[in-house]
């Protein structure tokens, strides 16, 4: 994020409003902070070089002992701190992936956890930004769009230029920047807990997703229709892959090339709510090299939210 010269950089933070099915309906996980004597949504500042999604997962784990997976984004909070700096907090809906500790790491920072109903959360939360997130979650629940599945459209990392590579497009590799992007992607994309990887078999795509697949123990399935040549021959087959992935509603990473993105995004647009369709990329290059377009789809394959992220390589 760029700031005007002489302006102190903003303070960046991230968190997640995590929910589960309770005996009497939906419950959310809140923390009590003794320093402020308040109840709040778990959140915290980004570490140097950290992305918002990775920070959200880490902070929730540190403050609750729960490793969460991120789902659809919630409204961000932007406000001024007493020292005049701007603070930006990104939030997501979360669900528990695993219990990795008995409780908070620092009892001086968080001294109590509590799963509460949405109604009780409304009485406990006092920060306006927390109440905005809670209201957004309630609207998702009422619209039957709270349970979403992440489908990640991944453009391969930066590659050696076509002009400098004489051995054919299939074997054109990532350049040094692309290799750094591939190494940084696992921390970013693992926050959404993908269950499988579909990719073009061409070298630069495979090299982009292999570190993620290795981290998560995921099989890498190659699809010729995700290559530039396969798309040029039968664009309808490329669109069919996206239709099938959305219909199956399984957390998936789909890695492809810039020339293939128009067909991919057109297929996504057909499955997206009208307001969401307007947020999709509309012109070439659609995504930057190494950028991820995260689609949040319902179990019926309807895309109800989107977000974009680049791996942080410093």
Coordinates of C-alpha atoms in Angstrom, one line a residue:
X1 CA 0.0 0.0 0.0
X2 CA 1.4 3.4 -1.0
X3 CA 1.2 6.4 1.3
X4 CA 1.9 10.0 0.7
X5 CA 5.5 11.2 1.5
X6 CA 5.8 12.1 5.2
X7 CA 2.7 10.1 6.1
X8 CA 3.3 7.3 8.6
X9 CA 2.5 3.9 7.1
X10 CA -0.8 2.4 8.2
X11 CA -1.0 -0.3 10.9
X12 CA -2.2 -3.5 9.2
X13 CA -4.1 -6.2 11.1
X14 CA -6.3 -9.2 10.4
X15 CA -8.7 -11.6 12.2
X16 CA -11.6 -13.9 11.8
X17 CA -15.0 -14.3 13.2
X18 CA -15.1 -18.1 13.7
X19 CA -18.4 -20.0 13.9
X20 CA -19.7 -23.5 14.6
X21 CA -23.0 -25.3 14.9
X22 CA -24.1 -25.2 18.6
X23 CA -27.0 -27.0 20.3
X24 CA -29.3 -24.1 19.8
X25 CA -27.9 -22.6 16.5
X26 CA -24.8 -20.8 15.3
X27 CA -22.2 -19.9 17.8
X28 CA -19.2 -17.6 17.4
X29 CA -15.8 -17.5 19.2
X30 CA -14.9 -14.4 21.1
X31 CA -12.0 -13.4 23.2
X32 CA -11.8 -11.3 26.4
X33 CA -8.9 -8.8 26.6
X34 CA -8.1 -7.8 30.2
X35 CA -6.2 -4.7 29.1
X36 CA -9.3 -3.2 27.7
X37 CA -11.9 -5.2 29.7
X38 CA -13.8 -6.0 26.6
X39 CA -14.9 -8.9 24.3
X40 CA -13.8 -8.8 20.8
X41 CA -13.2 -10.8 17.6
X42 CA -9.7 -12.4 17.5
X43 CA -7.3 -10.3 15.5
X44 CA -3.7 -8.9 15.5
X45 CA -1.1 -7.1 13.5
X46 CA 0.7 -8.4 10.5
X47 CA 4.3 -9.6 10.9
X48 CA 6.8 -8.1 8.5
X49 CA 6.3 -9.7 5.0
X50 CA 3.1 -11.4 6.1
X51 CA -0.1 -11.4 4.0
X52 CA -3.5 -10.5 5.5
X53 CA -4.9 -14.1 5.2
X54 CA -1.8 -15.7 6.8
X55 CA -1.9 -13.1 9.6
X56 CA -5.6 -13.8 10.3
X57 CA -4.9 -17.5 10.7
X58 CA -1.8 -17.0 12.9
X59 CA -3.4 -14.4 15.1
X60 CA -6.5 -16.5 15.8
X61 CA -4.3 -19.5 16.6
X62 CA -2.2 -17.4 19.0
X63 CA -5.3 -15.9 20.8
X64 CA -7.5 -19.0 20.9
X65 CA -5.5 -22.2 20.2
X66 CA -7.7 -22.9 17.2
X67 CA -6.2 -23.2 13.7
X68 CA -8.9 -21.9 11.4
X69 CA -9.6 -22.0 7.7
X70 CA -10.8 -18.8 6.1
X71 CA -14.1 -18.4 4.1
X72 CA -15.7 -15.3 2.7
X73 CA -14.3 -11.9 3.7
X74 CA -16.2 -9.6 6.1
X75 CA -16.2 -5.8 6.1
X76 CA -12.8 -4.3 6.8
X77 CA -12.3 -1.8 9.6
X78 CA -10.4 1.5 8.9
X79 CA -9.9 4.0 11.7
X80 CA -7.4 6.5 13.2
X81 CA -5.2 5.6 16.1
X82 CA -4.4 8.1 18.9
X83 CA -1.0 8.8 17.3
X84 CA -2.6 9.8 14.0
X85 CA -1.8 6.6 12.1
X86 CA -4.5 4.8 10.1
X87 CA -5.3 1.2 11.2
X88 CA -6.7 -1.2 8.6
X89 CA -8.1 -4.5 9.8
X90 CA -9.2 -7.2 7.4
X91 CA -11.7 -9.8 8.6
X92 CA -12.9 -13.2 7.4
X93 CA -15.5 -15.8 8.3
X94 CA -13.6 -18.7 9.9
X95 CA -14.3 -22.3 10.9
X96 CA -12.1 -24.5 13.1
X97 CA -9.6 -26.6 11.2
X98 CA -7.8 -28.1 14.2
X99 CA -7.3 -27.4 17.9
X100 CA -3.5 -26.9 18.2
X101 CA -3.3 -25.5 21.8
X102 CA -5.3 -25.5 25.0
X103 CA -5.9 -21.8 24.8
X104 CA -4.2 -18.4 24.3
X105 CA -0.5 -18.1 24.1
X106 CA -0.4 -14.9 26.3
X107 CA -2.9 -14.9 29.2
X108 CA -2.1 -11.3 29.8
X109 CA -3.4 -10.4 26.4
X110 CA -6.4 -12.8 26.3
X111 CA -7.6 -14.3 29.5
X112 CA -10.9 -16.0 28.4
X113 CA -12.5 -17.6 25.4
X114 CA -16.2 -18.1 24.9
X115 CA -18.4 -19.7 22.3
X116 CA -21.6 -17.6 22.3
X117 CA -24.8 -17.3 20.3
X118 CA -25.2 -14.5 17.8
X119 CA -27.6 -12.8 20.1
X120 CA -25.2 -12.9 23.1
X121 CA -22.3 -11.8 20.9
X122 CA -24.3 -8.7 20.0
X123 CA -24.5 -7.8 23.7
X124 CA -20.9 -8.6 24.5
X125 CA -19.2 -6.9 21.6
X126 CA -18.6 -3.1 22.0
X127 CA -16.3 -2.1 19.2
X128 CA -18.3 -0.8 16.2
X129 CA -16.2 -2.7 13.7
X130 CA -16.8 -6.0 15.5
X131 CA -20.6 -5.3 15.4
X132 CA -20.4 -4.6 11.7
X133 CA -18.7 -8.0 11.1
X134 CA -21.3 -9.7 13.3
X135 CA -24.2 -8.1 11.4
X136 CA -22.6 -9.1 8.1
X137 CA -22.4 -12.7 9.3
X138 CA -26.0 -12.6 10.3
X139 CA -27.0 -11.4 6.8
X140 CA -25.0 -14.2 5.3
X141 CA -26.8 -16.7 7.6
X142 CA -30.2 -15.3 6.7
X143 CA -29.4 -15.5 3.0
X144 CA -28.2 -19.1 3.5
X145 CA -24.8 -18.1 2.3
X146 CA -22.7 -18.6 5.4
X147 CA -21.2 -22.0 4.4
X148 CA -18.9 -21.2 1.5
X149 CA -16.2 -23.1 -0.3
X150 CA -13.0 -21.4 -1.6
X151 CA -12.1 -21.9 -5.3
X152 CA -8.8 -20.3 -6.1
X153 CA -8.0 -19.2 -9.6
X154 CA -4.2 -18.9 -9.7
X155 CA -2.1 -17.3 -12.4
X156 CA 1.3 -18.9 -12.6
X157 CA 4.3 -16.9 -11.2
X158 CA 6.5 -14.6 -13.2
X159 CA 8.2 -16.6 -16.0
X160 CA 11.2 -16.3 -18.3
X161 CA 10.1 -14.1 -21.2
X162 CA 9.0 -15.8 -24.4
X163 CA 11.6 -13.9 -26.4
X164 CA 14.4 -15.4 -24.2
X165 CA 13.2 -19.0 -24.2
X166 CA 13.8 -21.0 -27.4
X167 CA 12.8 -24.4 -26.2
X168 CA 9.0 -24.2 -26.5
X169 CA 6.2 -22.9 -24.4
X170 CA 5.6 -26.2 -22.5
X171 CA 9.0 -26.0 -20.9
X172 CA 9.3 -22.3 -20.3
X173 CA 10.2 -22.0 -16.6
X174 CA 9.6 -19.5 -13.8
X175 CA 12.2 -16.7 -13.4
X176 CA 13.8 -15.8 -10.1
X177 CA 10.8 -13.6 -9.1
X178 CA 8.4 -16.4 -10.0
X179 CA 10.3 -18.9 -7.9
X180 CA 10.0 -16.6 -4.9
X181 CA 6.3 -16.2 -5.6
X182 CA 5.8 -20.0 -5.7
X183 CA 7.7 -20.3 -2.4
X184 CA 5.5 -17.7 -0.8
X185 CA 2.2 -19.0 -2.0
X186 CA 1.8 -21.9 0.4
X187 CA 1.5 -19.6 3.5
X188 CA -1.0 -17.5 1.7
X189 CA -3.2 -20.1 0.1
X190 CA -3.1 -22.6 3.0
X191 CA -5.2 -20.1 4.9
X192 CA -8.1 -21.2 2.8
X193 CA -7.4 -24.9 3.3
X194 CA -7.6 -26.1 -0.4
X195 CA -8.2 -29.8 -0.8
X196 CA -6.9 -30.3 -4.4
X197 CA -4.9 -28.7 -7.1
X198 CA -5.8 -28.7 -10.8
X199 CA -3.2 -27.2 -13.1
X200 CA -1.9 -26.8 -16.7
X201 CA 0.8 -29.4 -17.1
X202 CA 3.2 -26.8 -18.6
X203 CA 6.3 -26.3 -16.4
X204 CA 5.7 -22.7 -15.1
X205 CA 2.2 -23.7 -13.8
X206 CA 3.3 -26.9 -12.2
X207 CA 6.3 -25.1 -10.6
X208 CA 3.9 -22.5 -9.1
X209 CA 1.7 -24.9 -7.3
X210 CA 4.1 -27.7 -6.4
X211 CA 5.3 -26.0 -3.1
X212 CA 1.6 -25.7 -2.0
X213 CA 0.8 -29.3 -2.9
X214 CA 3.9 -30.5 -1.1
X215 CA 2.9 -28.6 2.1
X216 CA -0.6 -29.8 2.1
X217 CA 0.0 -33.3 0.8
X218 CA -2.2 -32.6 -2.1
X219 CA -2.3 -34.4 -5.4
X220 CA -1.6 -32.3 -8.5
X221 CA -4.0 -33.1 -11.4
X222 CA -3.0 -31.7 -14.8
X223 CA -5.6 -30.6 -17.4
X224 CA -4.6 -29.9 -21.0
X225 CA -7.6 -27.6 -21.3
X226 CA -5.9 -25.2 -18.8
X227 CA -2.9 -24.8 -21.2
X228 CA -2.7 -22.0 -23.7
X229 CA -2.8 -24.5 -26.6
X230 CA -5.7 -26.4 -25.1
X231 CA -7.7 -23.3 -24.5
X232 CA -7.0 -22.0 -28.0
X233 CA -8.2 -25.2 -29.5
X234 CA -11.4 -25.7 -27.4
X235 CA -12.2 -22.7 -25.1
X236 CA -15.5 -24.5 -24.1
X237 CA -13.5 -27.3 -22.4
X238 CA -11.7 -24.7 -20.3
X239 CA -15.0 -23.2 -19.2
X240 CA -16.3 -26.7 -18.5
X241 CA -13.5 -27.3 -16.0
X242 CA -14.5 -24.2 -14.1
X243 CA -18.2 -25.2 -14.2
X244 CA -17.4 -28.6 -12.9
X245 CA -15.2 -27.3 -10.1
X246 CA -17.9 -24.8 -8.9
X247 CA -20.5 -27.5 -9.1
X248 CA -18.5 -30.0 -7.0
X249 CA -18.1 -27.3 -4.3
X250 CA -14.7 -28.7 -3.1
X251 CA -11.9 -26.3 -2.1
X252 CA -9.7 -26.2 -5.2
X253 CA -6.8 -24.4 -6.7
X254 CA -6.9 -24.0 -10.4
X255 CA -3.6 -22.8 -11.9
X256 CA -3.5 -21.5 -15.5
X257 CA -2.0 -18.9 -17.9
X258 CA -2.8 -15.3 -18.7
X259 CA -4.3 -16.1 -22.2
X260 CA -6.7 -18.6 -20.6
X261 CA -8.0 -16.2 -18.0
X262 CA -10.8 -14.6 -20.1
X263 CA -12.5 -18.0 -20.6
X264 CA -12.1 -18.8 -16.9
X265 CA -13.4 -15.5 -15.6
X266 CA -16.3 -15.6 -18.1
X267 CA -17.4 -18.9 -16.7
X268 CA -17.1 -17.6 -13.1
X269 CA -19.1 -14.5 -14.1
X270 CA -22.0 -16.8 -15.2
X271 CA -22.0 -18.4 -11.8
X272 CA -21.7 -15.2 -9.7
X273 CA -24.2 -13.0 -8.0
X274 CA -24.7 -9.8 -10.0
X275 CA -22.9 -7.6 -7.5
X276 CA -20.0 -10.1 -7.3
X277 CA -19.7 -10.3 -11.1
X278 CA -19.0 -6.6 -11.1
X279 CA -15.9 -7.2 -8.9
X280 CA -14.3 -9.7 -11.2
X281 CA -11.4 -8.6 -13.4
X282 CA -12.6 -7.1 -16.7
X283 CA -9.5 -6.6 -18.9
X284 CA -6.2 -8.0 -19.8
X285 CA -4.0 -9.1 -18.0
X286 CA -6.9 -9.9 -15.6
X287 CA -4.5 -11.1 -12.9
X288 CA -0.9 -10.2 -12.3
X289 CA 1.7 -13.0 -12.5
X290 CA 1.5 -15.0 -9.3
X291 CA -1.8 -13.4 -8.3
X292 CA -4.7 -15.5 -6.8
X293 CA -8.4 -14.8 -7.4
X294 CA -10.3 -16.4 -4.5
X295 CA -13.9 -17.2 -5.2
X296 CA -16.2 -18.0 -2.3
X297 CA -19.0 -20.3 -3.6
X298 CA -22.1 -21.8 -1.9
X299 CA -22.6 -25.5 -1.9
X300 CA -24.8 -25.0 -5.0
X301 CA -21.9 -23.5 -6.9
X302 CA -23.0 -19.8 -6.7
X303 CA -20.1 -17.4 -6.3
X304 CA -21.1 -14.9 -3.5
X305 CA -17.8 -13.2 -2.8
X306 CA -14.4 -12.7 -4.3
X307 CA -11.0 -11.4 -3.2
X308 CA -7.5 -11.0 -4.8
X309 CA -4.1 -11.7 -3.3
X310 CA -0.5 -11.6 -4.3
X311 CA 2.2 -13.5 -2.4
X312 CA 4.4 -11.2 -0.4
X313 CA 8.0 -11.6 -1.6
X314 CA 9.3 -8.4 0.0

